[in-house]
Short mmCIF file of C-alpha atoms in Angstrom, two decimals:
data_model
loop_
_atom_site.label_atom_id
_atom_site.label_comp_id
_atom_site.label_asym_id
_atom_site.label_seq_id
_atom_site.Cartn_x
_atom_site.Cartn_y
_atom_site.Cartn_z
CA MET A 1 3.24 -10.50 33.89
CA LYS A 2 6.87 -11.93 33.51
CA ARG A 3 9.42 -9.38 34.05
CA TRP A 4 12.49 -10.19 31.56
CA PRO A 5 15.81 -8.20 31.61
CA THR A 6 16.03 -5.59 28.77
CA LYS A 7 19.08 -4.62 26.49
CA PRO A 8 19.94 -2.18 24.06
CA LEU A 9 19.31 -3.58 20.49
CA SER A 10 23.11 -2.95 19.76
CA ASP A 11 23.95 -5.51 22.63
CA VAL A 12 22.00 -8.34 21.05
CA ALA A 13 22.49 -7.49 17.23
CA GLN A 14 24.48 -5.57 14.74
CA VAL A 15 22.69 -2.46 13.78
CA THR A 16 23.93 -0.80 10.46
CA ALA A 17 22.66 0.46 7.26
CA GLY A 18 23.06 -0.38 3.51
CA ASP A 19 24.80 1.34 0.77
CA PRO A 20 23.86 4.12 -1.60
CA ALA A 21 22.52 2.48 -4.96
CA PRO A 22 24.94 2.38 -7.63
CA GLN A 23 24.33 4.61 -10.44
CA ARG A 24 26.12 3.31 -13.55
CA PRO A 25 24.25 0.76 -15.86
CA GLU A 26 27.20 -1.61 -15.83
CA ASP A 27 26.79 -1.91 -12.06
CA PHE A 28 23.65 -4.15 -12.59
CA ALA A 29 23.18 -7.72 -13.96
CA GLU A 30 20.11 -10.01 -14.42
CA ASP A 31 22.23 -12.80 -12.93
CA GLY A 32 23.86 -10.63 -10.35
CA ILE A 33 23.48 -10.55 -6.40
CA PRO A 34 20.07 -9.21 -5.15
CA PHE A 35 19.91 -5.56 -4.25
CA VAL A 36 17.15 -4.61 -1.86
CA ARG A 37 15.54 -1.33 -2.29
CA MET A 38 12.91 0.56 -0.24
CA GLN A 39 10.07 -0.42 -2.89
CA ASP A 40 10.87 -4.12 -2.37
CA VAL A 41 10.25 -3.86 1.22
CA GLY A 42 7.16 -1.55 0.70
CA ARG A 43 5.68 -4.11 -1.84
CA LEU A 44 5.46 -6.65 0.90
CA GLY A 45 4.54 -4.54 3.81
CA GLN A 46 5.59 -7.11 6.30
CA SER A 47 7.49 -10.19 5.30
CA THR A 48 9.44 -12.88 7.20
CA CYS A 49 11.07 -13.98 3.76
CA LEU A 50 11.99 -11.38 1.34
CA VAL A 51 13.75 -13.11 -1.69
CA GLU A 52 12.39 -11.12 -4.97
CA THR A 53 14.05 -7.75 -5.72
CA LYS A 54 13.67 -5.55 -8.62
CA ASP A 55 17.55 -5.13 -9.18
CA ARG A 56 20.54 -7.21 -8.87
CA ILE A 57 24.16 -5.95 -8.62
CA SER A 58 26.91 -7.21 -10.92
CA GLN A 59 29.85 -9.14 -9.47
CA SER A 60 32.32 -6.26 -10.00
CA ALA A 61 29.98 -3.77 -8.34
CA SER A 62 29.23 -6.19 -5.56
CA THR A 63 33.01 -6.13 -4.27
CA ARG A 64 32.56 -2.41 -3.34
CA LEU A 65 29.12 -2.86 -1.40
CA LYS A 66 28.26 -4.57 2.04
CA ARG A 67 26.77 -7.91 1.72
CA PHE A 68 24.17 -8.90 4.27
CA PRO A 69 23.21 -12.64 5.18
CA ALA A 70 19.79 -14.27 5.03
CA GLY A 71 18.18 -13.55 8.37
CA SER A 72 18.99 -9.85 8.43
CA ILE A 73 16.08 -7.60 9.35
CA LEU A 74 15.42 -4.72 7.28
CA VAL A 75 13.63 -1.48 8.72
CA PRO A 76 13.07 1.80 6.59
CA LYS A 77 15.19 4.72 8.04
CA SER A 78 14.17 7.70 5.95
CA GLY A 79 11.14 8.99 4.19
CA ALA A 80 7.48 8.52 4.92
CA SER A 81 8.02 4.75 5.03
CA ILE A 82 9.21 5.13 8.61
CA ARG A 83 5.58 5.70 9.65
CA LEU A 84 4.30 2.73 7.50
CA ASN A 85 5.58 -0.05 9.89
CA HIS A 86 7.27 -1.95 7.04
CA ARG A 87 9.51 -4.67 8.09
CA ALA A 88 11.30 -7.58 6.28
CA ILE A 89 13.65 -10.61 6.94
CA LEU A 90 15.92 -11.43 4.20
CA GLY A 91 15.55 -14.78 2.85
CA ILE A 92 18.68 -14.76 0.81
CA GLU A 93 22.08 -13.06 0.98
CA ALA A 94 21.77 -9.60 -0.48
CA HIS A 95 22.97 -6.09 -0.66
CA VAL A 96 20.74 -3.34 0.60
CA VAL A 97 20.05 0.38 -0.26
CA SER A 98 21.20 2.95 2.49
CA HIS A 99 17.66 4.06 3.02
CA LEU A 100 17.18 0.83 5.04
CA ALA A 101 18.60 -0.08 8.54
CA VAL A 102 20.02 -3.56 8.74
CA ILE A 103 19.69 -5.50 12.01
CA VAL A 104 21.68 -8.92 12.12
CA PRO A 105 20.67 -10.56 15.37
CA ARG A 106 23.52 -12.34 17.52
CA PRO A 107 23.19 -15.66 19.23
CA LEU A 108 21.10 -14.41 22.37
CA LEU A 109 18.41 -12.91 19.98
CA ASN A 110 15.91 -15.21 17.88
CA THR A 111 15.67 -13.45 14.55
CA ARG A 112 11.93 -13.78 14.30
CA PHE A 113 11.24 -12.74 17.84
CA ALA A 114 13.20 -9.48 17.03
CA TYR A 115 11.17 -9.03 13.76
CA TYR A 116 7.92 -9.25 15.76
CA TRP A 117 9.15 -7.02 18.39
CA LEU A 118 10.10 -4.59 15.56
CA CYS A 119 6.70 -4.97 13.98
CA GLY A 120 4.88 -3.94 17.29
CA THR A 121 7.32 -0.99 17.73
CA ASP A 122 6.25 2.46 16.39
CA LEU A 123 9.69 4.02 15.12
CA SER A 124 8.27 7.42 14.15
CA GLY A 125 9.00 8.63 17.52
CA VAL A 126 12.78 7.79 16.99
CA ALA A 127 12.87 9.55 13.76
CA HIS A 128 13.94 13.25 13.12
CA GLU A 129 11.34 15.60 11.71
CA ALA A 130 12.20 17.38 8.65
CA ASP A 131 10.87 17.90 5.17
CA LEU A 132 11.03 13.99 5.23
CA PRO A 133 11.51 12.04 8.53
CA SER A 134 14.83 10.17 8.98
CA MET A 135 16.25 7.81 11.66
CA LYS A 136 19.87 7.49 12.63
CA THR A 137 20.92 3.89 13.10
CA SER A 138 22.57 4.90 16.46
CA ASP A 139 19.28 6.03 17.84
CA LEU A 140 17.72 2.65 16.72
CA ALA A 141 20.53 0.84 18.47
CA LYS A 142 19.81 2.51 21.80
CA LEU A 143 16.25 1.12 21.85
CA GLN A 144 15.68 -1.39 24.67
CA LEU A 145 13.92 -4.65 24.00
CA PRO A 146 13.12 -7.56 26.35
CA ILE A 147 15.21 -10.64 26.19
CA PRO A 148 13.67 -13.65 27.64
CA PRO A 149 15.53 -17.13 27.45
CA LEU A 150 15.90 -18.37 23.94
CA ALA A 151 13.30 -21.23 24.63
CA GLU A 152 10.76 -18.65 25.74
CA GLN A 153 11.56 -16.52 22.46
CA GLU A 154 10.89 -19.66 20.46
CA ARG A 155 7.44 -20.46 22.16
CA ILE A 156 6.44 -16.82 21.55
CA VAL A 157 7.37 -16.88 17.95
CA LYS A 158 5.50 -20.04 17.45
CA LEU A 159 2.29 -18.47 18.76
CA LEU A 160 2.69 -15.26 16.63
CA ASP A 161 3.76 -17.24 13.48
CA GLU A 162 0.30 -19.03 13.87
CA ALA A 163 -1.55 -15.75 14.14
CA ASP A 164 0.48 -14.41 11.44
CA GLU A 165 -0.19 -17.40 9.15
CA LEU A 166 -3.97 -16.82 9.64
CA ARG A 167 -3.72 -13.23 8.40
CA LYS A 168 -1.74 -14.53 5.30
CA LEU A 169 -4.42 -16.98 4.49
CA ARG A 170 -6.95 -14.19 4.76
CA ILE A 171 -5.02 -12.04 2.47
CA GLN A 172 -4.55 -14.79 -0.12
CA GLY A 173 -8.38 -15.23 -0.03
CA ASP A 174 -8.99 -11.60 -0.50
CA ARG A 175 -6.57 -11.41 -3.49
CA ARG A 176 -8.51 -14.50 -5.11
CA THR A 177 -11.75 -12.53 -4.65
CA SER A 178 -10.24 -9.47 -6.00
CA SER A 179 -9.36 -11.27 -9.10
CA LEU A 180 -12.92 -12.28 -9.82
CA ILE A 181 -13.99 -8.77 -10.96
CA PRO A 182 -11.42 -8.24 -13.72
CA ALA A 183 -11.99 -11.82 -14.78
CA LEU A 184 -15.80 -11.14 -14.99
CA PHE A 185 -15.11 -7.84 -17.02
CA HIS A 186 -13.07 -9.74 -19.41
CA GLU A 187 -15.41 -12.39 -19.92
CA MET A 188 -18.41 -10.08 -20.58
CA PHE A 189 -16.47 -7.23 -22.29
CA GLY A 190 -13.01 -8.52 -23.44
CA ASP A 191 -9.93 -6.73 -23.05
CA PRO A 192 -10.99 -3.01 -23.77
CA LEU A 193 -7.55 -2.00 -25.39
CA GLY A 194 -6.95 -5.31 -26.91
CA GLY A 195 -9.47 -5.10 -29.75
CA GLU A 196 -11.52 -7.84 -28.29
CA HIS A 197 -14.89 -5.96 -28.05
CA LYS A 198 -17.35 -5.23 -30.67
CA TRP A 199 -18.68 -1.84 -29.43
CA PRO A 200 -18.18 1.59 -30.70
CA GLU A 201 -15.38 3.45 -28.98
CA VAL A 202 -15.84 7.08 -27.56
CA ARG A 203 -13.58 9.61 -25.89
CA PHE A 204 -13.65 9.14 -21.92
CA GLU A 205 -14.93 12.66 -21.75
CA GLU A 206 -18.21 11.77 -23.76
CA VAL A 207 -19.43 9.58 -21.14
CA THR A 208 -18.67 12.10 -18.20
CA ARG A 209 -20.21 15.37 -17.28
CA ARG A 210 -17.22 16.61 -15.56
CA ILE A 211 -13.47 15.76 -14.82
CA THR A 212 -11.63 17.72 -12.32
CA TYR A 213 -9.52 17.46 -9.25
CA GLY A 214 -9.40 18.71 -5.69
CA PHE A 215 -7.58 21.67 -3.73
CA THR A 216 -4.10 21.59 -2.05
CA CYS A 217 -4.62 20.00 1.33
CA PRO A 218 -4.49 22.43 4.33
CA MET A 219 -1.78 22.10 6.92
CA LYS A 220 -4.16 22.44 9.75
CA HIS A 221 -6.58 19.34 10.23
CA PHE A 222 -9.41 18.99 12.60
CA GLU A 223 -11.02 16.08 14.37
CA SER A 224 -14.39 16.41 12.69
CA GLY A 225 -15.79 18.23 9.78
CA ILE A 226 -15.59 17.33 6.13
CA PRO A 227 -13.33 14.14 5.34
CA ILE A 228 -10.53 14.89 2.93
CA ILE A 229 -10.00 11.98 0.66
CA THR A 230 -6.53 11.87 -0.56
CA ALA A 231 -4.66 9.24 -2.89
CA LYS A 232 -4.02 6.99 0.10
CA ASN A 233 -7.72 6.83 0.94
CA VAL A 234 -8.63 5.53 -2.55
CA LEU A 235 -8.33 1.84 -2.88
CA ASP A 236 -9.16 -0.46 -5.77
CA GLY A 237 -12.90 -0.59 -5.43
CA GLN A 238 -13.48 1.25 -2.21
CA ILE A 239 -12.79 4.38 -0.06
CA ASP A 240 -11.07 4.04 3.13
CA PHE A 241 -12.37 6.18 5.80
CA GLN A 242 -10.07 4.68 8.62
CA ASN A 243 -7.35 7.23 8.44
CA VAL A 244 -8.84 10.45 6.95
CA HIS A 245 -8.15 13.93 8.03
CA TYR A 246 -10.94 16.65 8.32
CA ALA A 247 -11.31 20.10 6.91
CA ASP A 248 -13.48 22.82 8.69
CA SER A 249 -16.74 22.82 6.83
CA GLY A 250 -17.07 26.67 6.95
CA GLU A 251 -13.71 27.59 6.06
CA PHE A 252 -13.31 25.11 2.91
CA SER A 253 -17.01 25.27 1.73
CA ALA A 254 -16.05 27.45 -1.24
CA LEU A 255 -13.11 25.48 -2.09
CA THR A 256 -15.01 22.12 -2.12
CA ALA A 257 -17.89 23.37 -4.23
CA LYS A 258 -15.91 23.01 -7.38
CA SER A 259 -14.79 19.49 -6.43
CA LYS A 260 -17.23 18.02 -4.23
CA PRO A 261 -17.80 14.31 -4.62
CA GLU A 262 -21.34 12.98 -4.60
CA ARG A 263 -22.92 9.51 -4.82
CA ASN A 264 -22.22 7.56 -8.07
CA ASP A 265 -19.07 9.83 -8.83
CA ILE A 266 -15.64 8.06 -9.38
CA LEU A 267 -12.53 8.99 -7.68
CA ILE A 268 -9.16 8.01 -9.47
CA THR A 269 -5.78 8.52 -7.98
CA LYS A 270 -3.69 10.73 -10.27
CA ASP A 271 -0.43 11.47 -8.36
CA GLY A 272 2.21 8.83 -7.30
CA THR A 273 0.20 5.54 -7.62
CA ILE A 274 -1.91 6.24 -10.57
CA GLY A 275 -5.19 4.67 -11.37
CA ARG A 276 -6.69 3.35 -8.02
CA CYS A 277 -10.07 3.95 -8.42
CA ALA A 278 -13.68 3.73 -6.38
CA VAL A 279 -17.25 4.71 -6.78
CA VAL A 280 -18.57 7.31 -4.09
CA ALA A 281 -21.22 5.22 -2.21
CA VAL A 282 -22.05 7.65 0.55
CA ASP A 283 -24.14 10.55 0.85
CA PHE A 284 -22.50 12.71 3.36
CA PRO A 285 -20.05 15.57 2.33
CA LEU A 286 -16.70 14.79 1.12
CA CYS A 287 -13.83 16.86 -0.29
CA ILE A 288 -10.74 15.72 -2.25
CA ASN A 289 -7.24 16.95 -2.51
CA GLN A 290 -5.29 17.55 -5.60
CA SER A 291 -3.85 14.03 -5.69
CA VAL A 292 -7.31 12.69 -6.54
CA ALA A 293 -9.44 13.11 -9.87
CA LEU A 294 -13.18 13.51 -9.55
CA VAL A 295 -15.22 11.97 -12.47
CA GLN A 296 -18.90 12.62 -12.71
CA PRO A 297 -20.49 9.98 -15.15
CA LYS A 298 -23.23 10.59 -17.55
CA LEU A 299 -25.70 7.92 -16.00
CA ASP A 300 -27.68 7.74 -19.26
CA LYS A 301 -24.53 6.31 -21.18
CA VAL A 302 -22.54 4.47 -18.65
CA THR A 303 -22.82 2.93 -15.24
CA PRO A 304 -20.50 4.10 -12.54
CA VAL A 305 -19.49 0.39 -11.92
CA PHE A 306 -18.45 -0.40 -15.48
CA LEU A 307 -16.47 2.98 -15.73
CA SER A 308 -14.63 2.40 -12.38
CA ASP A 309 -14.00 -1.29 -13.45
CA TYR A 310 -12.81 -0.17 -16.76
CA ILE A 311 -10.17 1.94 -15.21
CA LEU A 312 -9.31 -0.90 -12.97
CA PHE A 313 -8.83 -3.51 -15.69
CA PRO A 314 -5.12 -4.44 -15.87
CA SER A 315 -4.49 -3.19 -19.55
CA VAL A 316 -6.19 0.10 -19.05
CA ASN A 317 -4.46 0.69 -15.69
CA ALA A 318 -1.07 0.06 -17.30
CA PHE A 319 -2.06 2.51 -20.06
CA LEU A 320 -3.00 5.20 -17.46
CA ASN A 321 0.29 4.80 -15.79
CA GLY A 322 2.03 5.14 -18.89
CA MET A 323 0.58 8.57 -19.44
CA GLY A 324 1.85 9.76 -16.03
CA LYS A 325 4.39 12.33 -16.22
CA GLY A 326 7.44 13.15 -13.85
CA GLN A 327 10.32 11.23 -12.76
CA ALA A 328 10.39 10.79 -8.79
CA LEU A 329 6.63 11.31 -8.48
CA LYS A 330 4.18 10.61 -11.59
CA HIS A 331 1.30 12.76 -12.30
CA LEU A 332 -1.77 11.94 -14.54
CA GLN A 333 -3.10 15.06 -16.36
CA ILE A 334 -6.90 15.03 -16.35
CA THR A 335 -6.70 16.26 -19.91
CA GLU A 336 -4.90 13.07 -20.91
CA LEU A 337 -7.67 11.08 -19.07
CA ALA A 338 -10.28 12.89 -20.99
CA LYS A 339 -8.96 11.80 -24.26
CA MET A 340 -8.71 8.07 -23.39
CA PRO A 341 -10.72 5.72 -25.58
CA ILE A 342 -13.56 3.63 -23.89
CA PRO A 343 -15.86 1.07 -25.58
CA LEU A 344 -19.50 1.58 -24.99
CA PRO A 345 -21.54 -1.70 -24.57
CA PRO A 346 -25.39 -1.66 -24.07
CA MET A 347 -26.50 -0.33 -20.93
CA VAL A 348 -28.54 -3.72 -20.20
CA LEU A 349 -25.04 -5.39 -20.38
CA GLN A 350 -23.46 -2.84 -18.14
CA LYS A 351 -26.25 -3.08 -15.47
CA GLU A 352 -25.87 -7.09 -15.68
CA PHE A 353 -22.14 -6.59 -14.86
CA ALA A 354 -22.80 -4.15 -12.07
CA ALA A 355 -25.29 -6.38 -10.46
CA ARG A 356 -22.74 -9.24 -10.50
CA VAL A 357 -20.09 -6.99 -9.15
CA SER A 358 -22.26 -5.99 -6.47
CA GLU A 359 -22.49 -9.68 -5.29
CA ILE A 360 -18.66 -9.79 -5.28
CA ARG A 361 -18.35 -6.65 -3.31
CA ALA A 362 -20.55 -7.90 -0.61
CA VAL A 363 -18.17 -10.94 -0.10
CA GLN A 364 -15.36 -8.62 -0.01
CA ALA A 365 -16.92 -6.61 2.63
CA GLU A 366 -17.37 -9.53 4.76
CA GLN A 367 -13.78 -10.68 4.25
CA SER A 368 -12.65 -6.99 5.12
CA VAL A 369 -14.29 -7.36 8.52
CA THR A 370 -12.68 -10.82 9.00
CA ARG A 371 -9.36 -9.28 8.08
CA ARG A 372 -9.72 -6.39 10.53
CA ARG A 373 -10.47 -8.87 13.24
CA LEU A 374 -7.45 -10.94 12.43
CA ASP A 375 -5.38 -7.82 12.24
CA ASP A 376 -6.67 -6.56 15.70
CA LEU A 377 -6.00 -10.04 17.30
CA PHE A 378 -2.59 -10.10 16.01
CA GLN A 379 -1.67 -6.59 17.16
CA SER A 380 -3.18 -7.66 20.68
CA MET A 381 -1.01 -10.53 20.48
CA LEU A 382 2.21 -8.49 19.59
CA HIS A 383 1.30 -6.20 22.62
CA ARG A 384 0.96 -8.94 25.14
CA ALA A 385 3.81 -10.93 23.92
CA PHE A 386 6.46 -8.38 24.85
CA LYS A 387 4.89 -7.53 28.10
CA GLY A 388 5.31 -11.29 29.16
CA GLU A 389 1.59 -11.75 28.98
CA LEU A 390 1.38 -14.71 26.33
#
């Protein structure tokens, strides 16, 4: 293992933060200077070239704000995003919101070396716990990082770039596979909200036995028991059991009785990110919290696969999001979901669709295994890189 000198981050980079977002409509302009918000970083997760932003600042407003050069590294410094390990390198000159720390490397520090080091560093321990975690830039600046010679930094970056590229190619392939299902739905059924189908429409509640939602999640969690499925665990087309909390089966049996998911039930996220959807495909007990809607389909009228992929179809998903109420955090009322129109194709066609979707899901499952292996390889390389073992 090589032993490199370590330095505080502030010795080899400028560590600062962005500015509060302007509030006046005239401070924004379509042809203005990019303004990076938390959601721009969160949309990408980890990126070595952030160039697209939702907002742009007008020339007049720009004079009142700090502007950061391309190559600056962005790190969330407040809110739950601190725990999500989101990181980005600016690919353009831009303004930045105050919720993001901005690290501008000096000549002794390779930008991508610093970025990868930050990707492998859990900053939740630096954050101050409150209702929402927050991190001071002064605490971030004190973190010690290894500083090998620039040539060694460049060698390590090249190895990590190659591993990261494999992950990106896998993600691109996954996205192409995911696009097959809505394309198949459109081919067989048309746009359900675009008047392209020829089947009778019914209200959503007419093809379901029950629509309900879960209970308020307990503060105390257990290492085993009943898995608590929250909105973060419901992905498009699947339930993620990797990061679940557990409820004590005895203590919460009465609460889970009214909203206990069973095989072929459908879970839909209804708080925050509305409309992610998955069919329950397991037989062991589950419970859901209040951020998830539980839909029990009438299996003589509709297949779970057709119903879930109807929810996931782009126009329907946009319609659901439009029904969400609230400012900072949108909520979908299940009474509104119950009223939503749905076309009802013949069961034989629904079953043919389900069979073809099953084949695509099998491919996705294989891709998911490969993706996890590549992620594990990348994390292992990150760990070894900064211990001098690459």
